[in-house]
């Protein structure tokens, strides 16, 4: 018995699986092409964008005003890569002729000595042409207070009623594991070219000579901190500052009583005072931000969320780092 010929519909059904795979393959190729093109475009944009500076976001005020007040925010621990972003913001404010004043917004426990001073130095340059007023948020301690001094004698420092500030001083985090090492039988015997090359080795006690060396290094940074405050707080002399520089935290009321801040108030109060000082009537308040680039998103390499590999983190944790920082802990391996 002869088999009836297959209908056109049946033939069409038999051809569909191959057709579907072809379509899927083309769509996949299209997506891969789109991915690479977006990546190349992002790299092109980054390469030819001068300085990779911050973008402006409208905050408050008259959105059509030509003259601007720029908010520069210092948030979290003062250290790379955030230091560079802050410096880019300062540079942009300095070069923008329409920016007439700057509100320095601080919510930081401090950070590395060198980074804190670098930001302070650039802000001091900025205040030659732009008035700076400080608005302290939750915490502006140690290096966070250090950078606030860039407002100068003519600047005004505001702190919220719940702000913690102070912690004036320097710390180099160090752990003494010599007792533990002795118990478990660990002996540290580094090969070195100088007596003090491993002066902060956590597996042995500091010698008197090593402690004297590090005390000298700490005191150099400590004295710079004291003089920075003395130079910028008109109602405080060196002896008064030294008396306050015990490393302790001061709540806002105590900070004002001791002359560390000028006013207790919020951001809107600081902005109002800034307008009063500069005489600006119609002004646009903008905030500098550093959005994640397209390349960062595509490659999963945003600096703010990048986690160093464990070996690098371990090596970094052994490097002595002087810090203007409101904490005893410092950095731990793998916690960066």
XYZ file of C-alpha atoms in Angstrom:
336
model
C 0.000 0.000 0.000
C 1.433 3.327 -1.070
C 2.078 6.003 1.629
C 0.197 9.232 0.919
C 2.413 12.205 0.068
C 3.203 14.524 2.938
C 1.303 17.748 3.013
C 2.991 21.145 2.800
C 2.098 21.778 6.429
C 3.913 18.623 7.520
C 7.006 19.569 5.535
C 6.922 23.043 7.073
C 6.816 21.531 10.573
C 9.819 19.362 9.793
C 11.785 22.432 8.674
C 11.024 24.536 11.733
C 13.696 23.153 14.144
C 16.546 24.058 11.796
C 14.996 27.437 11.114
C 14.707 28.170 14.833
C 18.357 27.323 15.447
C 19.385 29.609 12.597
C 17.397 32.488 14.062
C 18.845 31.882 17.498
C 22.364 31.826 16.119
C 21.833 35.119 14.289
C 20.367 36.750 17.427
C 23.337 35.507 19.482
C 25.799 36.895 16.941
C 23.924 40.194 16.973
C 24.110 40.406 20.774
C 27.826 39.583 20.777
C 28.417 42.237 18.123
C 26.387 44.763 20.112
C 28.333 43.972 23.282
C 31.710 44.495 21.622
C 30.588 47.645 19.833
C 29.302 49.171 23.059
C 32.553 48.234 24.768
C 34.684 49.785 22.023
C 32.506 52.893 22.058
C 32.884 53.215 25.844
C 36.667 52.847 25.609
C 36.727 55.419 22.812
C 34.697 57.862 24.915
C 36.910 57.357 27.953
C 40.118 57.780 25.971
C 39.019 61.061 24.396
C 37.273 62.487 27.487
C 39.648 65.045 28.970
C 40.485 64.252 32.577
C 37.551 61.893 33.051
C 36.076 64.530 35.353
C 32.850 64.518 37.336
C 29.397 65.384 36.050
C 27.079 68.039 37.463
C 23.744 67.252 39.063
C 21.198 69.895 40.009
C 20.669 69.971 43.782
C 18.549 73.021 44.658
C 18.085 76.735 44.002
C 17.301 78.415 40.695
C 17.877 75.852 37.964
C 18.129 78.598 35.333
C 20.676 80.735 37.222
C 24.049 81.227 35.590
C 26.046 81.503 38.820
C 26.613 78.277 40.741
C 27.501 76.925 44.157
C 29.226 73.554 43.841
C 28.896 70.828 46.461
C 32.045 68.733 46.820
C 31.359 65.641 48.885
C 33.978 63.795 50.929
C 32.400 60.567 52.077
C 33.870 57.468 53.689
C 37.538 56.682 54.240
C 39.900 59.113 52.516
C 41.987 56.827 50.311
C 42.332 55.793 46.648
C 40.456 55.650 44.345
C 38.180 58.206 46.006
C 41.025 60.711 46.544
C 41.433 61.183 42.796
C 37.711 61.713 42.335
C 37.687 64.421 45.002
C 40.695 66.107 43.394
C 38.913 66.044 40.011
C 35.910 67.733 41.602
C 38.104 70.445 43.128
C 39.784 71.024 39.777
C 36.458 71.307 37.976
C 35.160 73.837 40.516
C 38.356 75.849 40.197
C 38.220 75.976 36.407
C 34.498 76.773 36.147
C 34.119 80.564 36.110
C 30.416 80.234 36.928
C 31.154 78.469 40.219
C 31.348 81.300 42.726
C 31.536 79.282 45.949
C 31.888 75.744 47.259
C 30.052 73.835 49.955
C 32.402 71.161 51.296
C 30.210 68.309 52.518
C 32.065 65.942 54.870
C 30.934 62.575 56.198
C 34.206 60.801 56.883
C 36.190 59.210 59.739
C 39.390 60.322 57.992
C 41.944 58.236 56.171
C 45.503 58.245 54.900
C 47.752 61.108 55.983
C 49.081 61.852 52.493
C 45.637 61.788 50.874
C 44.100 64.017 53.545
C 46.855 66.579 53.120
C 46.703 66.436 49.325
C 42.977 67.246 49.386
C 43.555 69.995 51.956
C 46.332 71.486 49.823
C 44.154 71.615 46.687
C 41.250 73.121 48.640
C 43.529 75.846 50.037
C 44.398 76.732 46.431
C 40.697 76.735 45.574
C 39.769 79.121 48.381
C 41.985 81.802 46.858
C 39.229 82.395 44.305
C 36.132 80.609 45.706
C 34.627 80.928 49.170
C 34.389 77.616 51.031
C 31.869 76.753 53.746
C 31.864 73.327 55.429
C 28.853 71.182 56.248
C 29.682 68.242 58.531
C 27.305 65.280 58.447
C 27.391 62.154 60.651
C 31.144 62.250 61.231
C 33.981 64.564 60.289
C 36.810 63.176 62.367
C 40.580 63.056 62.107
C 41.393 63.393 58.371
C 37.768 64.465 57.858
C 38.409 67.391 60.194
C 41.829 68.009 58.615
C 40.325 68.688 55.177
C 37.657 70.931 56.765
C 40.450 73.303 57.774
C 40.762 74.306 54.122
C 37.819 76.680 54.675
C 40.323 78.961 56.401
C 39.766 81.687 58.966
C 37.124 83.387 56.815
C 35.241 80.179 56.135
C 32.474 78.856 58.365
C 32.193 75.283 59.644
C 28.702 73.910 60.282
C 28.052 70.617 62.067
C 24.713 68.890 62.532
C 23.505 68.421 66.142
C 24.440 64.723 65.978
C 27.817 65.151 64.242
C 30.891 63.557 65.772
C 34.143 65.362 65.081
C 37.619 65.698 66.561
C 39.782 62.574 66.905
C 42.740 64.857 66.263
C 45.855 62.764 65.925
C 47.707 60.084 63.990
C 47.686 56.300 64.124
C 49.683 53.543 62.466
C 47.703 50.310 62.942
C 49.845 47.463 64.244
C 49.216 44.031 65.749
C 51.628 42.310 68.153
C 51.373 38.586 67.460
C 54.639 37.661 69.165
C 52.900 35.825 72.025
C 50.753 33.816 69.634
C 53.741 33.054 67.410
C 55.679 31.718 70.417
C 52.797 29.437 71.379
C 52.383 27.909 67.936
C 56.106 27.766 67.223
C 56.316 30.403 64.469
C 59.656 32.171 64.076
C 59.966 35.271 61.902
C 63.399 35.492 60.318
C 63.249 37.860 57.326
C 66.285 38.401 55.154
C 66.951 42.140 55.217
C 69.597 44.707 54.316
C 69.128 47.043 57.260
C 68.435 46.844 60.981
C 65.084 48.622 60.747
C 63.781 47.142 57.502
C 61.182 45.033 59.322
C 60.572 47.460 62.190
C 56.801 46.796 62.243
C 57.080 43.017 62.087
C 54.027 41.787 64.064
C 55.786 38.553 65.115
C 58.213 40.275 67.468
C 58.252 43.176 69.905
C 59.391 46.628 68.869
C 62.856 47.537 70.113
C 63.411 50.883 71.874
C 65.225 52.220 68.823
C 62.430 51.153 66.469
C 59.778 52.723 68.692
C 61.790 55.969 68.794
C 61.953 56.031 64.977
C 58.212 55.525 64.564
C 57.435 57.993 67.341
C 59.397 60.584 65.376
C 57.475 59.771 62.180
C 54.140 59.986 63.994
C 55.080 63.256 65.680
C 55.965 64.843 62.340
C 52.450 64.150 61.025
C 50.909 65.075 64.372
C 52.645 68.456 64.440
C 51.495 69.183 60.893
C 47.923 68.446 61.969
C 48.201 70.796 64.964
C 49.624 73.627 62.851
C 46.987 73.172 60.143
C 44.304 73.701 62.787
C 46.158 76.605 64.413
C 46.590 78.339 61.050
C 42.904 78.061 60.149
C 40.996 78.469 63.423
C 41.324 82.124 64.391
C 40.127 81.574 67.974
C 42.539 78.740 68.753
C 46.271 78.944 69.422
C 48.755 76.078 69.332
C 48.538 75.231 73.042
C 44.730 75.153 72.943
C 44.755 72.878 69.901
C 47.304 70.550 71.498
C 45.113 70.293 74.595
C 42.194 69.200 72.387
C 44.294 66.785 70.295
C 43.978 63.765 72.556
C 42.385 61.605 69.860
C 38.975 61.817 71.498
C 35.693 62.355 69.642
C 33.688 65.513 70.346
C 29.922 65.819 69.846
C 28.793 68.976 68.066
C 27.993 70.960 71.217
C 31.443 70.263 72.726
C 33.130 70.958 69.391
C 31.491 74.377 69.217
C 32.302 75.164 72.833
C 35.962 74.292 72.197
C 36.163 76.355 68.991
C 36.538 73.420 66.596
C 33.399 74.419 64.645
C 31.467 77.664 64.204
C 27.787 76.761 63.989
C 25.404 73.890 64.650
C 23.112 73.530 61.648
C 22.219 71.595 58.551
C 23.168 71.791 54.883
C 20.471 74.352 54.117
C 21.882 76.589 56.867
C 25.379 76.284 55.413
C 24.081 77.123 51.923
C 22.200 80.156 53.250
C 25.350 81.422 54.981
C 27.358 80.851 51.824
C 24.895 82.965 49.827
C 25.049 85.634 52.512
C 28.853 85.726 52.428
C 29.055 85.867 48.619
C 26.016 88.102 48.113
C 24.570 85.708 45.534
C 20.835 86.244 44.957
C 19.946 83.893 42.110
C 22.121 80.806 42.272
C 22.059 77.221 41.062
C 23.372 74.666 43.573
C 24.963 71.695 41.841
C 26.619 68.540 43.091
C 29.579 66.792 41.481
C 29.146 63.064 40.968
C 31.246 60.322 39.441
C 28.921 57.850 37.744
C 30.157 54.386 36.826
C 31.185 54.309 33.190
C 29.700 51.965 30.597
C 33.016 50.173 30.284
C 33.029 49.557 34.037
C 29.565 48.039 33.836
C 30.357 45.880 30.801
C 33.649 44.640 32.179
C 32.562 44.441 35.817
C 35.558 46.548 36.846
C 34.106 49.589 38.615
C 36.826 50.966 40.854
C 34.479 51.569 43.768
C 33.525 47.888 43.966
C 36.689 46.234 42.732
C 38.033 43.665 45.198
C 41.794 43.120 45.176
C 43.039 39.587 44.931
C 43.931 37.970 48.234
C 47.675 38.008 47.746
C 47.668 41.732 46.941
C 45.426 42.453 49.939
C 47.737 40.501 52.250
C 50.815 42.350 50.985
C 49.090 45.729 51.318
C 48.084 44.976 54.897
C 51.757 44.701 55.918
C 52.688 48.143 54.577
C 52.950 50.773 57.356
C 50.451 53.547 56.670
C 50.146 56.604 58.872
C 46.512 57.593 59.099
C 44.438 60.499 60.314
C 41.721 57.993 61.160
C 39.080 57.687 63.894
C 39.639 53.978 64.562
C 42.197 51.683 66.182
C 41.791 48.936 63.591
C 43.069 50.266 60.291
C 43.196 47.812 57.377
C 42.784 44.062 57.519
C 43.843 41.527 54.876
C 41.149 41.054 52.262
C 38.845 43.744 53.706
C 39.696 46.469 51.191
